[in-house]
Short mmCIF file of C-alpha atoms in Angstrom, two decimals:
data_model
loop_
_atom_site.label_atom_id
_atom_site.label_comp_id
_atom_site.label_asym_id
_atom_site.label_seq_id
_atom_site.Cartn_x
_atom_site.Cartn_y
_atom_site.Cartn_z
CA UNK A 29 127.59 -74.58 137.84
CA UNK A 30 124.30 -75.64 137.35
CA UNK A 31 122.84 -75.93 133.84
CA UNK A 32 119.57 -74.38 134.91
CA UNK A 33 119.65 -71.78 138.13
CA UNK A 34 116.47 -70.87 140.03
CA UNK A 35 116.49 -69.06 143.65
CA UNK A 36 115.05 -71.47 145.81
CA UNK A 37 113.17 -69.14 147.84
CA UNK A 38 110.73 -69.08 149.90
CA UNK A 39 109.11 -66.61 148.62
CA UNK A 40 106.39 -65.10 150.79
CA UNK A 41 103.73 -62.61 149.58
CA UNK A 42 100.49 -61.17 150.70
CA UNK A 43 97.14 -62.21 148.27
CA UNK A 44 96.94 -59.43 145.73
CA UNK A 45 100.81 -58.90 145.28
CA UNK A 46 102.76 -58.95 142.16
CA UNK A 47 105.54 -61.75 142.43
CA UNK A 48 108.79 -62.39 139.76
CA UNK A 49 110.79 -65.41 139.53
CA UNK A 50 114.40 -65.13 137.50
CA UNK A 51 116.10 -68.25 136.16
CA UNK A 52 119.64 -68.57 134.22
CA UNK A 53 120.55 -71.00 131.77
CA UNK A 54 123.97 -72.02 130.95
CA UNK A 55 123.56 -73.66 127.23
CA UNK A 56 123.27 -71.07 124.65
CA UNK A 57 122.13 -73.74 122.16
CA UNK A 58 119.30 -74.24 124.18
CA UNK A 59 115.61 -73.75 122.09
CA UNK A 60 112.67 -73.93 123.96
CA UNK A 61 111.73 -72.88 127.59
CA UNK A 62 108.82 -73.59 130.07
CA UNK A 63 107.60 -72.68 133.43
CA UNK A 64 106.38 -75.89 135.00
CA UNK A 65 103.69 -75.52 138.37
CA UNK A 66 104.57 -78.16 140.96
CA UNK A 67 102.06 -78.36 144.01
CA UNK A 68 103.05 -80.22 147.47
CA UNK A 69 103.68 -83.98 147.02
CA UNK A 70 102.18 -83.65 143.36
CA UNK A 71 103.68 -84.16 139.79
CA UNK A 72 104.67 -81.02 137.49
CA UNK A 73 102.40 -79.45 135.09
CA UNK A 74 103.46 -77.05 132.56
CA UNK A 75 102.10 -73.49 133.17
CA UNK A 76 103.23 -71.91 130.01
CA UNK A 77 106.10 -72.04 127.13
CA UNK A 78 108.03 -69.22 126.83
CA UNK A 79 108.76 -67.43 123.55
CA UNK A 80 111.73 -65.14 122.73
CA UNK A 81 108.47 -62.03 121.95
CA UNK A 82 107.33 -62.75 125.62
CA UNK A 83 104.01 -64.13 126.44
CA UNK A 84 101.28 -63.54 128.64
CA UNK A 85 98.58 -65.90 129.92
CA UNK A 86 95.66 -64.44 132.13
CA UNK A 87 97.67 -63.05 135.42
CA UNK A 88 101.19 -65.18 134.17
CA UNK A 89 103.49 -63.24 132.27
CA UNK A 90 106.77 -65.39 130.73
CA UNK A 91 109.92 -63.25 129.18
CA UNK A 92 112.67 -64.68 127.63
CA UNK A 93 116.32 -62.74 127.19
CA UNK A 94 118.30 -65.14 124.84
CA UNK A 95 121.68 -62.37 125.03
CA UNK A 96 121.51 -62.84 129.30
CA UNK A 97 120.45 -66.32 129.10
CA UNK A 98 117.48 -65.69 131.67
CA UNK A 99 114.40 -66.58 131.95
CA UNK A 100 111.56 -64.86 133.53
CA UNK A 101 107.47 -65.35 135.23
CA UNK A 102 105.66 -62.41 136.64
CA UNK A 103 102.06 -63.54 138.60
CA UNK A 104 100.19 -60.87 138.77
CA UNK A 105 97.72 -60.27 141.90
CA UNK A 106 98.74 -63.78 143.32
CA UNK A 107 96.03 -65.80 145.04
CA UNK A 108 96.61 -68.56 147.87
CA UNK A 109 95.93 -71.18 144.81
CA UNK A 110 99.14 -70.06 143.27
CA UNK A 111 101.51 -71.37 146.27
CA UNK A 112 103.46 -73.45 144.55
CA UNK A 113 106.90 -74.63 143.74
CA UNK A 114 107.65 -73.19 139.81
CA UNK A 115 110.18 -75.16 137.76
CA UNK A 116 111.91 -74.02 134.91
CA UNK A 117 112.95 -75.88 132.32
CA UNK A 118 114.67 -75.84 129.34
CA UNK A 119 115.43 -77.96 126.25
CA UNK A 120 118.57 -78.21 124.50
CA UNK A 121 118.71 -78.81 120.65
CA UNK A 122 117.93 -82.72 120.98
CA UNK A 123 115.66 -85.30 118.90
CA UNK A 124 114.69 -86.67 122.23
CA UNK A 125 112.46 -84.21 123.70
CA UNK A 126 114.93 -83.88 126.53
CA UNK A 127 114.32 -81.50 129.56
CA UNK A 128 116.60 -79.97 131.92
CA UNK A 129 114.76 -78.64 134.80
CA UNK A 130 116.11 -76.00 137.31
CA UNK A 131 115.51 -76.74 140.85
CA UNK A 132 112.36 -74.79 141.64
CA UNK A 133 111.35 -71.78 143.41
CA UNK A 134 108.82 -71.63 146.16
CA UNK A 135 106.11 -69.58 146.40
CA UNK A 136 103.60 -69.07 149.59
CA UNK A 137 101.21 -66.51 149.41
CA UNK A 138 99.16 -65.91 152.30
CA UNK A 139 95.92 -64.21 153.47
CA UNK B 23 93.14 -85.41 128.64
CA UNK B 24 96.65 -87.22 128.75
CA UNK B 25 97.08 -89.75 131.36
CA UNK B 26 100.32 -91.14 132.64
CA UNK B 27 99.89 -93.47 135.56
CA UNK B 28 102.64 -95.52 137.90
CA UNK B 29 102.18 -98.60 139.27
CA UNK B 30 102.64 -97.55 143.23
CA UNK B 31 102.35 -94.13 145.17
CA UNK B 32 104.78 -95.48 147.48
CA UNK B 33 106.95 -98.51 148.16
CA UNK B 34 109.07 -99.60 150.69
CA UNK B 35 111.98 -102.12 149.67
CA UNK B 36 114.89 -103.54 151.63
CA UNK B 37 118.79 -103.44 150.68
CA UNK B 38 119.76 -105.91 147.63
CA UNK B 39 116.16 -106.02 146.44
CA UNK B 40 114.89 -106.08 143.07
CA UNK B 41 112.85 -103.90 142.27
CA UNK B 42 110.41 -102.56 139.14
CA UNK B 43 108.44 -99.43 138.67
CA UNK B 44 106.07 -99.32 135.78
CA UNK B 45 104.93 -96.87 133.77
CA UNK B 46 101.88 -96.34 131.79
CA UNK B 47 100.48 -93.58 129.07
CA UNK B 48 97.65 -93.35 127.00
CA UNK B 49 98.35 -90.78 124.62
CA UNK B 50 100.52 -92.64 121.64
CA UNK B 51 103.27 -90.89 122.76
CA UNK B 52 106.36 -91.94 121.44
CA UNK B 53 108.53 -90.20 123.94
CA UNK B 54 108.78 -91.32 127.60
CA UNK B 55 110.56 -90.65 130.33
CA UNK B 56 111.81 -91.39 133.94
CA UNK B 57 113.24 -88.98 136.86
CA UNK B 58 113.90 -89.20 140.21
CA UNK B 59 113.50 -86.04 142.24
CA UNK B 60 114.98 -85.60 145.25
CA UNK B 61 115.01 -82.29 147.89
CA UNK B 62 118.12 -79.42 146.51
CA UNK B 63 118.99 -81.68 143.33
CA UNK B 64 115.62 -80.99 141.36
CA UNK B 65 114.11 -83.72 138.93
CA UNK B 66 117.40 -85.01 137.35
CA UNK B 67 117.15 -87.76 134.17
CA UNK B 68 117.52 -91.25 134.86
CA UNK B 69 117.01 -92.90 131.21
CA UNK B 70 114.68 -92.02 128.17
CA UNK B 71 112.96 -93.94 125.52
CA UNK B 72 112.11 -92.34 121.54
CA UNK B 73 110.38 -95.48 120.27
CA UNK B 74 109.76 -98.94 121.33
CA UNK B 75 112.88 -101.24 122.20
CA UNK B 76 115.08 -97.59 122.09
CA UNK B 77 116.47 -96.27 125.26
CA UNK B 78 119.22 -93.75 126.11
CA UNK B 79 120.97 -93.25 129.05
CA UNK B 80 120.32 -89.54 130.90
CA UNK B 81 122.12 -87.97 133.56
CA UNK B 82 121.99 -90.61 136.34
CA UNK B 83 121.34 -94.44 134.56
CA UNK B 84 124.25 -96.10 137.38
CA UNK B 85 122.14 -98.41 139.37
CA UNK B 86 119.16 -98.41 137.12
CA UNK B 87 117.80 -100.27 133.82
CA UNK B 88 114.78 -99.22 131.37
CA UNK B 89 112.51 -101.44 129.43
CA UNK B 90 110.06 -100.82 126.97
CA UNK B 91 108.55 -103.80 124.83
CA UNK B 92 105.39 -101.57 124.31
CA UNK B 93 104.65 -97.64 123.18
CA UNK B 94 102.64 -97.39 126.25
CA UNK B 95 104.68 -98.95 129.16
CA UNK B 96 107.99 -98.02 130.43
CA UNK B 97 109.92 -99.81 133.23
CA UNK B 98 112.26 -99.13 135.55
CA UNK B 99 114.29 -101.78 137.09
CA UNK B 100 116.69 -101.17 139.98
CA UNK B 101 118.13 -104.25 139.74
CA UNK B 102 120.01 -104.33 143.51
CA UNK B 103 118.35 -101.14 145.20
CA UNK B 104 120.55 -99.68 147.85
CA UNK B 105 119.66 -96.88 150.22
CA UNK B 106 120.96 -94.13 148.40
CA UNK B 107 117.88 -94.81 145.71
CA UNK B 108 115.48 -93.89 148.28
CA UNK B 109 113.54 -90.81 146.01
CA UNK B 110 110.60 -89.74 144.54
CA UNK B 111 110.26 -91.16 140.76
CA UNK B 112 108.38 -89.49 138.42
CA UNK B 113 107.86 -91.03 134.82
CA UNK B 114 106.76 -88.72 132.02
CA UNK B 115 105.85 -89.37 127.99
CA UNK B 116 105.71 -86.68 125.20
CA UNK B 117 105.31 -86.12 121.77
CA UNK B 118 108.52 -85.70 119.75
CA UNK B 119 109.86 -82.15 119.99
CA UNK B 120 108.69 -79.66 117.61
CA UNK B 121 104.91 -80.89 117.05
CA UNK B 122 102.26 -79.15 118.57
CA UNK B 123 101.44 -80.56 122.27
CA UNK B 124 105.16 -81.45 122.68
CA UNK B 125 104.98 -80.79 126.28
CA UNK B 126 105.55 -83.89 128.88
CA UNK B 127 103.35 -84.89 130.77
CA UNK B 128 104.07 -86.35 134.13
CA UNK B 129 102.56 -89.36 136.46
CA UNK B 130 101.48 -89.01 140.14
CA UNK B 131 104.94 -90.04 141.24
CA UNK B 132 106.54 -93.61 143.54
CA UNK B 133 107.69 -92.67 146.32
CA UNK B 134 110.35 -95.19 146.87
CA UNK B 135 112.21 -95.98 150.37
CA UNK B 136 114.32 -98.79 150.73
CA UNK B 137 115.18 -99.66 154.09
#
């Protein structure tokens, strides 16, 4: 089993639509969580940490479920600019600062 | 704005060569890191440095070697490169965990073939 899950996808929405991405985690002793943004033949950025009270940023929405082990992003009203492949990511309980990322869902949205 | 930048977009090596990808960041950052990423597998962890001189081994080190004589530079060295380490690598730096900004930061990416 992977330590990190993600449904590859594609997923394929119309501009406008409202869009959620699941991920599972397999180390309970993992701490922190993040939804990286990974455009075509481009490097990862992080889109947004999650936090166990949920956060929100603009049309992003990140929940976290500690008892499931799952993580969550909701993009509101998508726009073409969000086609993307979304990582997530997780970090165990480690001095290092190391990251083990999931293997990314795709996400088209079209006209 | 943090930069991390790699030596070569893309490279083309043959069988038995050796080979180094370098890594450079201009934030202080005393974390850095490289991956390869490859299609299905996701960006796995090929070694990791905390400090100058330091380096750990992550998920996948067979084949490869790390070097870091400065905070800002970290090398990879495949040392016979073989088909099978045909991949995109990506190297990343960070702050340690738990201080604000702790995120990493990723370079444009090598694209590495070896023929």
């Amino acid at each position: 089993r992977k330590e990190v899950e993600q449904d590859p996808g594609p997923f394929n929405v119309p501009e406008g639509a409202t869009v959620a991405f699941n991920c599972t985690y397999s180390n309970s002793a993992s701490q922190s969580f993040f939804w990286y943004r990974q455009d075509c033949r481009k490097e990862p950025k992080l889109l947004m940490s999650v936090y166990s009270s949920g956060n929100e940023d603009g049309r992003f929405t990140a929940q976290l479920n500690r008892a499931s082990q799952y993580i969550s992003l909701l993009i509101r009203d998508s726009k073409l600019s969000d086609s993307a492949t979304y990582l997530c990511v997780v970090r165990g309980n480690n001095a290092g600062n190391m990251l083990t990322f999931g293997g990314g869902t795709r996400l088209m949205v079209k006209p | 704005d943090v930069k991390v930048t790699q030596s070569s977009r893309y490279l083309v090596k043959r069988t038995g060569e050796k080979v180094f990808l370098e890594c450079v960041q201009d934030m202080d950052h005393e974390n850095m890191f490289w991956y390869r990423q490859d299609p299905g597998l996701g960006l796995r962890l090929i070694y990791f440095s905390y400090d100058v001189k330091m380096k750990e081994k992550g998920d996948i080190p067979e084949g490869y070697s790390v070097s870091r004589e400065k905070k800002e530079r970290f090398s990879l060295i495949l040392e016979s490169a073989s088909t099978n380490q045909t991949s995109m690598y990506l190297c990343a730096s960070s702050r340690p965990p738990g201080l604000a900004g702790d995120e990493q930061f990723f370079g444009p990416g090598t694209r590495l073939t070896v023929l």
